[in-house]
Amino acid sequence: MATNIYLSLGGNLGNTLEIFKNVYPILEKKIGPILHFSSLYQTKAWGNTQQADFLNQVLELSTDLNPQELITQLLGIETELGRVRKQSWEARIIDLDILFYGNQIVQESNLQIPHPFLPLRKFVLIPLAEIAPNLIHPIIQKSIATLLIDCPDSSEVKQLEL
């Protein structure tokens, strides 16, 4: 049975706009149909701030994969597109994060859903609020719109006009 999921896309190495365009058909082939796309947003790097700005986007998809199959596929797609993991918060060609998997809560050694940093990151909350403002966080029990209002992150998130 298909489940609606939300993924965040991020990147700051190479032609990120082109990389995002290339990842959409791969996601549809390996994960499932894309139901909604947020706008693209430009933000300063989070964590390690001594690097290029990021492009970020949130997608809603429908998938038949379970959460472990999903994370395995996403990590494979990142590798396929050239991502090499060395350290946290480094520059990257692509980052694919699971924000929500339906209303499920997953707490495993290699996977936490909902994404644990989601309430702290405007660069995720703003595009997510664009496509799903009334979505309820299953742990915090607040809507995405409310989480955005409550978010302590003061960084600038600029919507791109394409």
PDB file of N, CA and C in Angstrom, residues 74-75 78-79 83-87 90 94-97:
ATOM      1  N   LEU A  74      17.580   5.975  -1.288  1.00  0.00           N
ATOM      2  CA  LEU A  74      18.022   7.375  -1.300  1.00  0.00           C
ATOM      3  C   LEU A  74      19.541   7.471  -1.200  1.00  0.00           C
ATOM      4  N   LEU A  75      20.150   6.681  -0.326  1.00  0.00           N
ATOM      5  CA  LEU A  75      21.610   6.685  -0.206  1.00  0.00           C
ATOM      6  C   LEU A  75      22.255   6.226  -1.512  1.00  0.00           C
ATOM      7  N   GLU A  78      22.061   9.133  -3.989  1.00  0.00           N
ATOM      8  CA  GLU A  78      23.106  10.121  -3.677  1.00  0.00           C
ATOM      9  C   GLU A  78      24.457   9.660  -4.228  1.00  0.00           C
ATOM     10  N   THR A  79      24.791   8.409  -4.002  1.00  0.00           N
ATOM     11  CA  THR A  79      26.068   7.866  -4.484  1.00  0.00           C
ATOM     12  C   THR A  79      26.112   7.878  -6.014  1.00  0.00           C
ATOM     13  N   ARG A  83      27.750  11.798  -4.730  1.00  0.00           N
ATOM     14  CA  ARG A  83      27.994  12.233  -3.355  1.00  0.00           C
ATOM     15  C   ARG A  83      28.982  11.300  -2.659  1.00  0.00           C
ATOM     16  N   VAL A  84      29.942  11.912  -1.994  1.00  0.00           N
ATOM     17  CA  VAL A  84      30.905  11.183  -1.174  1.00  0.00           C
ATOM     18  C   VAL A  84      30.774  11.737   0.238  1.00  0.00           C
ATOM     19  N   ARG A  85      30.522  10.863   1.212  1.00  0.00           N
ATOM     20  CA  ARG A  85      30.361  11.296   2.602  1.00  0.00           C
ATOM     21  C   ARG A  85      31.691  11.205   3.328  1.00  0.00           C
ATOM     22  N   LYS A  86      32.133  12.369   3.877  1.00  0.00           N
ATOM     23  CA  LYS A  86      33.374  12.402   4.650  1.00  0.00           C
ATOM     24  C   LYS A  86      33.106  12.865   6.077  1.00  0.00           C
ATOM     25  N   GLN A  87      32.326  13.947   6.212  1.00  0.00           N
ATOM     26  CA  GLN A  87      32.033  14.482   7.546  1.00  0.00           C
ATOM     27  C   GLN A  87      30.672  15.166   7.525  1.00  0.00           C
ATOM     28  N   GLU A  90      29.171  18.958   5.534  1.00  0.00           N
ATOM     29  CA  GLU A  90      30.134  19.347   4.512  1.00  0.00           C
ATOM     30  C   GLU A  90      29.393  19.748   3.236  1.00  0.00           C
ATOM     31  N   ILE A  94      24.538  16.458  -3.537  1.00  0.00           N
ATOM     32  CA  ILE A  94      23.105  16.215  -3.298  1.00  0.00           C
ATOM     33  C   ILE A  94      22.937  15.628  -1.904  1.00  0.00           C
ATOM     34  N   ASP A  95      21.863  16.027  -1.265  1.00  0.00           N
ATOM     35  CA  ASP A  95      21.486  15.474   0.033  1.00  0.00           C
ATOM     36  C   ASP A  95      19.998  15.178  -0.048  1.00  0.00           C
ATOM     37  N   LEU A  96      19.627  13.943   0.198  1.00  0.00           N
ATOM     38  CA  LEU A  96      18.229  13.522   0.172  1.00  0.00           C
ATOM     39  C   LEU A  96      17.859  13.033   1.564  1.00  0.00           C
ATOM     40  N   ASP A  97      17.000  13.778   2.242  1.00  0.00           N
ATOM     41  CA  ASP A  97      16.599  13.427   3.609  1.00  0.00           C
ATOM     42  C   ASP A  97      15.111  13.105   3.663  1.00  0.00           C
TER      43      ASP A  97
END
